[in-house]
Amino acid sequence: ETGVTQTPRHLVMGMTNKKSLKCEQHLGHNAMYWYKQSAKKPLELMFVYNFKEQTENNSVPSRFSPECPNSSHLFLHLHTLQPEDSALYLCASSQDLRDSTEAFFGQGTRLTVV
Amino acid sequence: KNQVEQSPQSLIILEGKNCTLQCNYTVSPFSNLRWYKQDTGRGPVSLTIMTFSENTKSNGRYTATLDADTKQSSLHITASQLSDSASYICVVSAGGSYIPTFGRGTSLIVHP
């Protein structure tokens, strides 16, 4: 295991539902990330947090709302999603934001919007 | 615009055979290049990282090469095993940026 844990592993939700994805890291890292991975497309960076402060919002729709209460935990709150939001959502963490720092990924949450 | 192109998109080989995956990039200024392995339904795991001055780096049966002049990298897998079946993703970081550029990945299937 990479030390980054995501729950749940699978989630099916209706377009009117509200749900949350959780990510936890036990590596002592200061930076955490949310990525979206759709079939046949490269990973898309969604949000970046460094020392609990959001440093990047990559033009993500407001129906995705991140929360970082501390350096070890990261949430992604979901509401009124669309079927095209179905994807694998990956959380990652790294020691810092240097370009040479390795990112460690969680196993992802497979989200299906019906 | 920073881009990473990988080829082939998919590859099927027999167990025990070797294979080479390609990565071309247009990321500037170049800082480092990583190859990740992503098993189905799991997150990516780093295999190697290469900086500008490195030409070759090995990790067991995986050998990565980098030609910074032509902006190309390859990942060579020797004596493939069934467990090598996965997606291999090339990721390039630009100097001074914490937002890397990801390739679409090469899907490798190893048949017995």
Short mmCIF file of C-alpha atoms in Angstrom, two decimals:
data_model
loop_
_atom_site.label_atom_id
_atom_site.label_comp_id
_atom_site.label_asym_id
_atom_site.label_seq_id
_atom_site.Cartn_x
_atom_site.Cartn_y
_atom_site.Cartn_z
CA GLU A 1 0.00 0.00 0.00
CA THR A 2 1.07 3.57 -0.70
CA GLY A 3 0.00 5.09 2.62
CA VAL A 4 -2.87 6.99 1.00
CA THR A 5 -6.33 5.56 1.73
CA GLN A 6 -9.50 6.48 -0.10
CA THR A 7 -13.08 5.62 0.83
CA PRO A 8 -15.38 4.46 -0.48
CA ARG A 9 -13.78 2.36 -3.24
CA HIS A 10 -16.99 2.36 -5.25
CA LEU A 11 -19.93 4.78 -5.25
CA VAL A 12 -23.14 4.91 -7.25
CA MET A 13 -25.20 8.05 -6.85
CA GLY A 14 -28.17 9.72 -8.45
CA MET A 15 -27.93 13.16 -9.96
CA THR A 16 -29.84 14.69 -7.04
CA ASN A 17 -27.79 13.01 -4.31
CA LYS A 18 -25.12 14.51 -2.09
CA LYS A 19 -22.11 12.37 -1.23
CA SER A 20 -18.53 12.81 -0.08
CA LEU A 21 -15.25 11.13 -0.95
CA LYS A 22 -12.63 10.79 1.76
CA CYS A 23 -8.85 10.62 1.53
CA GLU A 24 -6.41 10.06 4.36
CA GLN A 25 -2.62 9.90 4.28
CA HIS A 26 -0.27 8.67 7.00
CA LEU A 27 2.95 9.78 5.31
CA GLY A 28 3.39 13.14 7.01
CA HIS A 29 2.99 14.92 3.69
CA ASN A 30 1.99 18.56 3.42
CA ALA A 31 0.40 18.61 -0.02
CA MET A 32 -2.71 16.75 -1.16
CA TYR A 33 -4.41 16.52 -4.54
CA TRP A 34 -7.64 15.42 -6.21
CA TYR A 35 -7.43 14.00 -9.73
CA LYS A 36 -10.13 12.79 -12.12
CA GLN A 37 -9.36 9.86 -14.41
CA SER A 38 -11.77 9.19 -17.27
CA ALA A 39 -11.43 6.38 -19.78
CA LYS A 40 -8.94 7.06 -22.59
CA LYS A 41 -7.99 10.46 -21.12
CA PRO A 42 -4.97 11.61 -19.13
CA LEU A 43 -5.33 12.28 -15.43
CA GLU A 44 -6.88 15.68 -14.84
CA LEU A 45 -5.77 17.68 -11.84
CA MET A 46 -8.77 19.12 -9.97
CA PHE A 47 -7.55 20.64 -6.72
CA VAL A 48 -4.31 21.11 -4.83
CA TYR A 49 -3.89 21.82 -1.12
CA ASN A 50 -0.65 22.74 0.60
CA PHE A 51 -0.60 23.02 4.39
CA LYS A 52 -4.44 22.93 4.31
CA GLU A 53 -4.64 25.92 1.98
CA GLN A 54 -6.04 25.52 -1.53
CA THR A 55 -3.41 26.51 -4.08
CA GLU A 56 -5.08 25.28 -7.25
CA ASN A 57 -8.60 24.98 -8.59
CA ASN A 58 -8.29 23.77 -12.15
CA SER A 59 -11.56 25.29 -13.40
CA VAL A 60 -13.58 22.61 -11.67
CA PRO A 61 -17.41 23.01 -11.65
CA SER A 62 -18.89 24.11 -8.34
CA ARG A 63 -20.76 20.82 -7.98
CA PHE A 64 -17.39 19.51 -6.75
CA SER A 65 -16.43 21.08 -3.42
CA PRO A 66 -13.14 20.16 -1.72
CA GLU A 67 -12.40 20.38 1.98
CA CYS A 68 -9.05 19.98 3.74
CA PRO A 69 -9.48 20.15 7.53
CA ASN A 70 -5.84 19.22 8.17
CA SER A 71 -2.77 18.05 6.27
CA SER A 72 -3.74 14.39 6.64
CA HIS A 73 -7.32 14.50 5.41
CA LEU A 74 -8.96 15.62 2.20
CA PHE A 75 -12.59 15.43 1.20
CA LEU A 76 -14.44 15.94 -2.05
CA HIS A 77 -18.09 16.83 -1.58
CA LEU A 78 -20.35 15.99 -4.50
CA HIS A 79 -23.80 17.35 -5.31
CA THR A 80 -26.06 17.46 -8.35
CA LEU A 81 -23.54 15.61 -10.48
CA GLN A 82 -23.99 14.73 -14.14
CA PRO A 83 -23.51 11.33 -15.80
CA GLU A 84 -20.33 12.64 -17.47
CA ASP A 85 -18.83 13.04 -14.00
CA SER A 86 -18.62 9.25 -13.76
CA ALA A 87 -14.92 8.45 -13.45
CA LEU A 88 -12.17 7.21 -11.16
CA TYR A 89 -11.33 9.90 -8.61
CA LEU A 90 -7.80 9.66 -7.29
CA CYS A 91 -6.33 11.33 -4.25
CA ALA A 92 -2.59 11.86 -3.97
CA SER A 93 -0.18 13.37 -1.49
CA SER A 94 3.40 14.60 -1.64
CA GLN A 95 5.92 15.96 0.82
CA ASP A 96 5.71 19.42 -0.71
CA LEU A 97 5.01 21.22 -3.99
CA ARG A 98 8.50 20.99 -5.48
CA ASP A 99 8.45 19.71 -9.05
CA SER A 100 10.75 16.84 -8.11
CA THR A 101 8.62 15.56 -5.26
CA GLU A 102 6.99 12.18 -5.82
CA ALA A 103 3.23 11.95 -5.51
CA PHE A 104 1.75 8.89 -3.82
CA PHE A 105 -1.69 7.91 -5.01
CA GLY A 106 -4.59 6.25 -3.27
CA GLN A 107 -6.49 3.39 -4.90
CA GLY A 108 -9.24 5.68 -6.07
CA THR A 109 -13.02 5.87 -5.81
CA ARG A 110 -14.91 4.55 -8.82
CA LEU A 111 -17.88 6.92 -9.13
CA THR A 112 -20.93 6.17 -11.24
CA VAL A 113 -23.60 8.84 -11.62
CA VAL A 114 -26.99 7.51 -12.70
CA LYS B 1 1.27 24.07 -24.44
CA ASN B 2 2.86 21.23 -22.47
CA GLN B 3 1.99 17.83 -23.90
CA VAL B 4 2.93 14.19 -23.36
CA GLU B 5 2.22 11.63 -26.07
CA GLN B 6 2.54 7.89 -25.48
CA SER B 7 2.65 5.03 -27.90
CA PRO B 8 1.39 2.51 -28.54
CA GLN B 9 -2.03 3.05 -27.01
CA SER B 10 -2.26 -0.66 -26.24
CA LEU B 11 0.01 -3.66 -26.53
CA ILE B 12 -0.45 -7.41 -26.18
CA ILE B 13 2.56 -9.66 -25.67
CA LEU B 14 3.27 -13.20 -24.58
CA GLU B 15 4.66 -13.97 -21.16
CA GLY B 16 8.43 -13.96 -21.15
CA LYS B 17 8.78 -11.55 -24.06
CA ASN B 18 10.30 -8.07 -23.91
CA CYS B 19 8.56 -4.86 -24.88
CA THR B 20 9.25 -1.14 -25.15
CA LEU B 21 6.85 1.70 -24.51
CA GLN B 22 7.42 5.19 -25.88
CA CYS B 23 6.86 8.68 -24.50
CA ASN B 24 7.38 11.96 -26.38
CA TYR B 25 6.98 15.26 -24.60
CA THR B 26 6.92 18.99 -25.20
CA VAL B 27 7.27 20.25 -21.65
CA SER B 28 9.41 23.26 -20.97
CA PRO B 29 11.48 23.92 -18.98
CA PHE B 30 12.03 20.23 -18.34
CA SER B 31 12.54 19.13 -14.76
CA ASN B 32 11.91 15.38 -14.54
CA LEU B 33 10.08 12.48 -16.11
CA ARG B 34 8.39 9.64 -14.25
CA TRP B 35 6.95 6.36 -15.37
CA TYR B 36 4.01 5.10 -13.33
CA LYS B 37 2.38 1.67 -13.35
CA GLN B 38 -1.36 1.56 -12.76
CA ASP B 39 -3.03 -1.78 -12.15
CA THR B 40 -6.71 -2.00 -13.03
CA GLY B 41 -8.86 -0.38 -10.36
CA ARG B 42 -5.89 0.95 -8.40
CA GLY B 43 -3.89 4.15 -8.19
CA PRO B 44 -0.65 4.75 -10.11
CA VAL B 45 2.64 3.70 -8.51
CA SER B 46 5.95 5.32 -9.46
CA LEU B 47 8.47 3.04 -11.22
CA THR B 48 11.28 5.45 -12.07
CA ILE B 49 12.13 9.13 -12.08
CA MET B 50 14.66 10.66 -14.45
CA THR B 51 16.18 14.12 -14.46
CA PHE B 52 17.83 16.02 -17.28
CA SER B 53 21.29 14.53 -16.72
CA GLU B 54 20.20 10.89 -16.54
CA ASN B 55 20.08 8.67 -19.63
CA THR B 56 19.13 5.33 -18.14
CA LYS B 57 17.61 4.12 -14.92
CA SER B 58 16.57 0.60 -13.96
CA ASN B 59 14.12 -0.78 -11.44
CA GLY B 60 14.26 -4.56 -11.57
CA ARG B 61 12.98 -5.68 -14.96
CA TYR B 62 11.99 -2.12 -15.86
CA THR B 63 14.54 0.12 -17.60
CA ALA B 64 13.74 3.70 -18.52
CA THR B 65 15.75 5.80 -20.95
CA LEU B 66 15.70 9.52 -21.54
CA ASP B 67 16.93 11.57 -24.48
CA ALA B 68 16.51 15.18 -23.41
CA ASP B 69 17.64 16.46 -26.79
CA THR B 70 14.89 14.73 -28.73
CA LYS B 71 12.50 14.89 -25.77
CA GLN B 72 11.82 11.19 -25.83
CA SER B 73 11.71 8.51 -23.19
CA SER B 74 11.16 4.79 -23.33
CA LEU B 75 10.28 2.12 -20.79
CA HIS B 76 11.67 -1.32 -21.55
CA ILE B 77 10.21 -4.34 -19.79
CA THR B 78 12.34 -7.46 -19.81
CA ALA B 79 11.04 -11.03 -19.51
CA SER B 80 7.45 -9.93 -19.03
CA GLN B 81 5.24 -11.53 -16.39
CA LEU B 82 1.47 -11.76 -16.11
CA SER B 83 1.63 -9.22 -13.29
CA ASP B 84 3.04 -6.65 -15.70
CA SER B 85 -0.43 -6.33 -17.23
CA ALA B 86 -1.35 -2.73 -16.40
CA SER B 87 -1.44 0.79 -17.75
CA TYR B 88 1.92 2.58 -17.91
CA ILE B 89 1.75 6.33 -17.62
CA CYS B 90 4.46 8.82 -18.54
CA VAL B 91 4.43 12.01 -16.46
CA VAL B 92 6.62 15.04 -17.12
CA SER B 93 7.18 17.92 -14.70
CA ALA B 94 8.25 21.40 -15.68
CA GLY B 95 10.74 23.31 -13.60
CA GLY B 96 9.09 25.53 -11.02
CA SER B 97 5.66 23.95 -11.48
CA TYR B 98 3.92 21.50 -9.18
CA ILE B 99 1.40 20.60 -11.88
CA PRO B 100 2.79 17.72 -13.96
CA THR B 101 1.64 16.79 -17.45
CA PHE B 102 0.27 13.27 -17.81
CA GLY B 103 0.21 11.06 -20.87
CA ARG B 104 -2.85 8.95 -21.71
CA GLY B 105 -0.96 5.78 -20.86
CA THR B 106 -0.15 2.53 -22.68
CA SER B 107 -2.32 -0.44 -21.78
CA LEU B 108 -0.17 -3.58 -21.64
CA ILE B 109 -1.66 -7.05 -21.58
CA VAL B 110 0.61 -10.04 -20.99
CA HIS B 111 -0.85 -13.36 -22.08
CA PRO B 112 0.34 -16.75 -20.78
#
